Amino acid sequence: MHTTITCTWRGPFGNDEVERLHAAGFGHPPVGHDWRGQLERHSLGWVCARRPADGALAGFCNVAWDGGGHAFLLDVVVERGLRRAGIATALVATATEETRAAGCTWLHVDFEEHLRPFYLDACGFRPTPAGLIAL
C-alpha cells in the first residue's frame, strides 16, 4: 500500500484530532487532553502527517526536550488503516531532521519489544543501555 502524506514540523492541529488519533492508537478512551498546552510547554516540536486529499490527521509524533542537547521521541502514532505505509517512518525522519537542525545532539526513544525492528532497523536508532522505574 502506498499512501501520499505530508509531514509538517510544528504543524497546526486541533486537540480533538490528536486526542482521537492517540486514543485509537494506544487503546484508551479519549479524555479531552490538552495537547496544545502540553506541547507548547514541554516540546521542541511535533510532526503532523496529513492526507493531502482531505487534510485529515493521519499520523503524529511529539519531540519533548530538556532545553539543551537531549530530545525525546514520544507518542508516534498512525491511523490504524494507514499503518505499514511508511507514514511512521516519515514522521520519525522529519522529527530527526528537525531535532538535529535545532542543535540537539541526542534523540532518545524507548519502545516495547515488538517495535524494535521499526525503531532500530527502519529508523536508524541504535540500542543503548537504559533504566526505568515504574511510578
PDB file of C-alpha atoms in Angstrom:
ATOM      1  CA  MET A   1       0.000   0.000   0.000  1.00  0.00           C
ATOM      2  CA  HIS A   2       1.345   3.425  -0.900  1.00  0.00           C
ATOM      3  CA  THR A   3      -0.145   6.469   0.777  1.00  0.00           C
ATOM      4  CA  THR A   4       0.809  10.028  -0.053  1.00  0.00           C
ATOM      5  CA  ILE A   5       1.027  12.149   3.067  1.00  0.00           C
ATOM      6  CA  THR A   6       2.537  15.462   4.038  1.00  0.00           C
ATOM      7  CA  CYS A   7       4.630  15.716   7.226  1.00  0.00           C
ATOM      8  CA  THR A   8       4.851  19.142   8.826  1.00  0.00           C
ATOM      9  CA  TRP A   9       7.151  20.119  11.700  1.00  0.00           C
ATOM     10  CA  ARG A  10       5.174  22.059  14.318  1.00  0.00           C
ATOM     11  CA  GLY A  11       2.158  21.809  12.049  1.00  0.00           C
ATOM     12  CA  PRO A  12      -1.250  23.081  13.095  1.00  0.00           C
ATOM     13  CA  PHE A  13      -3.568  20.660  14.864  1.00  0.00           C
ATOM     14  CA  GLY A  14      -6.692  20.557  16.960  1.00  0.00           C
ATOM     15  CA  ASN A  15      -6.680  18.969  20.404  1.00  0.00           C
ATOM     16  CA  ASP A  16      -9.626  16.797  19.424  1.00  0.00           C
ATOM     17  CA  GLU A  17      -7.975  15.287  16.335  1.00  0.00           C
ATOM     18  CA  VAL A  18      -4.737  14.420  18.176  1.00  0.00           C
ATOM     19  CA  GLU A  19      -6.746  13.047  21.089  1.00  0.00           C
ATOM     20  CA  ARG A  20      -8.815  10.798  18.785  1.00  0.00           C
ATOM     21  CA  LEU A  21      -5.715   9.533  16.953  1.00  0.00           C
ATOM     22  CA  HIS A  22      -3.794   8.941  20.199  1.00  0.00           C
ATOM     23  CA  ALA A  23      -6.703   7.204  21.929  1.00  0.00           C
ATOM     24  CA  ALA A  24      -7.307   4.882  18.974  1.00  0.00           C
ATOM     25  CA  GLY A  25      -3.601   4.175  18.504  1.00  0.00           C
ATOM     26  CA  PHE A  26      -2.804   3.483  22.141  1.00  0.00           C
ATOM     27  CA  GLY A  27      -6.078   1.817  23.109  1.00  0.00           C
ATOM     28  CA  HIS A  28      -7.589   4.177  25.646  1.00  0.00           C
ATOM     29  CA  PRO A  29     -10.755   6.255  25.663  1.00  0.00           C
ATOM     30  CA  PRO A  30     -10.453   9.931  24.735  1.00  0.00           C
ATOM     31  CA  VAL A  31     -10.132  12.007  27.902  1.00  0.00           C
ATOM     32  CA  GLY A  32     -10.025  15.538  26.493  1.00  0.00           C
ATOM     33  CA  HIS A  33      -6.273  16.006  26.945  1.00  0.00           C
ATOM     34  CA  ASP A  34      -4.876  19.495  26.316  1.00  0.00           C
ATOM     35  CA  TRP A  35      -2.307  18.559  23.661  1.00  0.00           C
ATOM     36  CA  ARG A  36      -1.669  22.154  22.593  1.00  0.00           C
ATOM     37  CA  GLY A  37      -0.860  23.238  26.162  1.00  0.00           C
ATOM     38  CA  GLN A  38       1.400  20.252  26.812  1.00  0.00           C
ATOM     39  CA  LEU A  39       3.321  20.603  23.575  1.00  0.00           C
ATOM     40  CA  GLU A  40       3.793  24.349  23.877  1.00  0.00           C
ATOM     41  CA  ARG A  41       5.166  23.947  27.438  1.00  0.00           C
ATOM     42  CA  HIS A  42       7.368  20.874  27.046  1.00  0.00           C
ATOM     43  CA  SER A  43       8.163  20.153  23.427  1.00  0.00           C
ATOM     44  CA  LEU A  44      10.833  21.175  20.995  1.00  0.00           C
ATOM     45  CA  GLY A  45       8.295  20.348  18.324  1.00  0.00           C
ATOM     46  CA  TRP A  46       5.948  17.788  16.866  1.00  0.00           C
ATOM     47  CA  VAL A  47       5.187  16.343  13.474  1.00  0.00           C
ATOM     48  CA  CYS A  48       1.738  16.128  11.924  1.00  0.00           C
ATOM     49  CA  ALA A  49       1.173  13.817   8.966  1.00  0.00           C
ATOM     50  CA  ARG A  50      -1.831  14.774   6.889  1.00  0.00           C
ATOM     51  CA  ARG A  51      -3.502  13.276   3.866  1.00  0.00           C
ATOM     52  CA  PRO A  52      -3.403  15.830   1.041  1.00  0.00           C
ATOM     53  CA  ALA A  53      -6.794  14.771  -0.324  1.00  0.00           C
ATOM     54  CA  ASP A  54      -8.804  15.779   2.751  1.00  0.00           C
ATOM     55  CA  GLY A  55      -6.260  17.239   5.202  1.00  0.00           C
ATOM     56  CA  ALA A  56      -7.124  14.673   7.851  1.00  0.00           C
ATOM     57  CA  LEU A  57      -4.538  13.924  10.522  1.00  0.00           C
ATOM     58  CA  ALA A  58      -3.091  10.517   9.626  1.00  0.00           C
ATOM     59  CA  GLY A  59      -0.105  10.452  11.995  1.00  0.00           C
ATOM     60  CA  PHE A  60       1.569  12.353  14.791  1.00  0.00           C
ATOM     61  CA  CYS A  61       4.654  12.361  16.987  1.00  0.00           C
ATOM     62  CA  ASN A  62       5.985  14.592  19.748  1.00  0.00           C
ATOM     63  CA  VAL A  63       9.591  15.638  20.437  1.00  0.00           C
ATOM     64  CA  ALA A  64       9.970  16.644  24.091  1.00  0.00           C
ATOM     65  CA  TRP A  65      13.307  18.029  25.234  1.00  0.00           C
ATOM     66  CA  ASP A  66      15.417  19.153  28.151  1.00  0.00           C
ATOM     67  CA  GLY A  67      16.027  22.622  26.745  1.00  0.00           C
ATOM     68  CA  GLY A  68      19.536  21.626  25.699  1.00  0.00           C
ATOM     69  CA  GLY A  69      21.069  18.759  23.783  1.00  0.00           C
ATOM     70  CA  HIS A  70      18.676  15.912  24.597  1.00  0.00           C
ATOM     71  CA  ALA A  71      15.332  15.352  22.883  1.00  0.00           C
ATOM     72  CA  PHE A  72      12.858  12.533  23.415  1.00  0.00           C
ATOM     73  CA  LEU A  73      10.611  10.996  20.768  1.00  0.00           C
ATOM     74  CA  LEU A  74       7.128  10.299  22.145  1.00  0.00           C
ATOM     75  CA  ASP A  75       3.644   9.366  21.007  1.00  0.00           C
ATOM     76  CA  VAL A  76       4.446   8.106  17.500  1.00  0.00           C
ATOM     77  CA  VAL A  77       1.058   7.071  16.189  1.00  0.00           C
ATOM     78  CA  VAL A  78      -0.523   6.436  12.786  1.00  0.00           C
ATOM     79  CA  GLU A  79      -4.165   5.910  11.926  1.00  0.00           C
ATOM     80  CA  ARG A  80      -4.831   2.177  12.081  1.00  0.00           C
ATOM     81  CA  GLY A  81      -5.961   1.804   8.451  1.00  0.00           C
ATOM     82  CA  LEU A  82      -2.828   3.553   7.160  1.00  0.00           C
ATOM     83  CA  ARG A  83      -0.190   1.623   9.091  1.00  0.00           C
ATOM     84  CA  ARG A  84       2.674  -0.105   7.275  1.00  0.00           C
ATOM     85  CA  ALA A  85       2.589   2.530   4.519  1.00  0.00           C
ATOM     86  CA  GLY A  86       5.737   4.408   5.588  1.00  0.00           C
ATOM     87  CA  ILE A  87       3.956   7.169   7.493  1.00  0.00           C
ATOM     88  CA  ALA A  88       5.545   6.406  10.873  1.00  0.00           C
ATOM     89  CA  THR A  89       8.980   6.243   9.268  1.00  0.00           C
ATOM     90  CA  ALA A  90       8.335   9.644   7.635  1.00  0.00           C
ATOM     91  CA  LEU A  91       7.201  11.085  10.979  1.00  0.00           C
ATOM     92  CA  VAL A  92      10.381   9.899  12.700  1.00  0.00           C
ATOM     93  CA  ALA A  93      12.606  11.057   9.815  1.00  0.00           C
ATOM     94  CA  THR A  94      11.081  14.535   9.952  1.00  0.00           C
ATOM     95  CA  ALA A  95      11.404  14.654  13.743  1.00  0.00           C
ATOM     96  CA  THR A  96      15.052  13.544  13.498  1.00  0.00           C
ATOM     97  CA  GLU A  97      15.954  16.138  10.857  1.00  0.00           C
ATOM     98  CA  GLU A  98      14.282  18.998  12.714  1.00  0.00           C
ATOM     99  CA  THR A  99      15.735  17.968  16.084  1.00  0.00           C
ATOM    100  CA  ARG A 100      19.203  17.928  14.556  1.00  0.00           C
ATOM    101  CA  ALA A 101      18.570  21.320  12.920  1.00  0.00           C
ATOM    102  CA  ALA A 102      17.576  22.719  16.334  1.00  0.00           C
ATOM    103  CA  GLY A 103      21.045  21.850  17.647  1.00  0.00           C
ATOM    104  CA  CYS A 104      20.232  18.812  19.754  1.00  0.00           C
ATOM    105  CA  THR A 105      22.931  16.154  19.948  1.00  0.00           C
ATOM    106  CA  TRP A 106      20.785  13.199  21.049  1.00  0.00           C
ATOM    107  CA  LEU A 107      17.324  11.915  20.191  1.00  0.00           C
ATOM    108  CA  HIS A 108      16.160   9.268  22.665  1.00  0.00           C
ATOM    109  CA  VAL A 109      13.292   6.819  22.267  1.00  0.00           C
ATOM    110  CA  ASP A 110      12.007   3.947  24.336  1.00  0.00           C
ATOM    111  CA  PHE A 111       9.649   1.350  22.959  1.00  0.00           C
ATOM    112  CA  GLU A 112       8.019  -2.000  23.518  1.00  0.00           C
ATOM    113  CA  GLU A 113       9.977  -5.022  22.304  1.00  0.00           C
ATOM    114  CA  HIS A 114       7.710  -5.702  19.305  1.00  0.00           C
ATOM    115  CA  LEU A 115       8.653  -2.247  17.933  1.00  0.00           C
ATOM    116  CA  ARG A 116      12.397  -2.969  17.979  1.00  0.00           C
ATOM    117  CA  PRO A 117      12.647  -3.668  14.203  1.00  0.00           C
ATOM    118  CA  PHE A 118      10.837  -0.413  13.433  1.00  0.00           C
ATOM    119  CA  TYR A 119      12.976   1.855  15.611  1.00  0.00           C
ATOM    120  CA  LEU A 120      16.331   0.114  15.135  1.00  0.00           C
ATOM    121  CA  ASP A 121      16.119  -1.094  11.533  1.00  0.00           C
ATOM    122  CA  ALA A 122      13.680   1.273   9.796  1.00  0.00           C
ATOM    123  CA  CYS A 123      14.505   4.465  11.712  1.00  0.00           C
ATOM    124  CA  GLY A 124      18.207   4.047  12.488  1.00  0.00           C
ATOM    125  CA  PHE A 125      18.192   4.219  16.276  1.00  0.00           C
ATOM    126  CA  ARG A 126      20.862   2.146  17.992  1.00  0.00           C
ATOM    127  CA  PRO A 127      20.289   0.132  21.140  1.00  0.00           C
ATOM    128  CA  THR A 128      21.677   1.542  24.381  1.00  0.00           C
ATOM    129  CA  PRO A 129      21.529   0.513  27.999  1.00  0.00           C
ATOM    130  CA  ALA A 130      18.819   2.364  29.898  1.00  0.00           C
ATOM    131  CA  GLY A 131      16.969   2.228  33.151  1.00  0.00           C
ATOM    132  CA  LEU A 132      13.340   2.641  34.111  1.00  0.00           C
ATOM    133  CA  ILE A 133      11.417   2.991  37.358  1.00  0.00           C
ATOM    134  CA  ALA A 134       7.665   2.390  37.230  1.00  0.00           C
ATOM    135  CA  LEU A 135       5.999   5.126  39.283  1.00  0.00           C
TER     136      LEU A 135
END
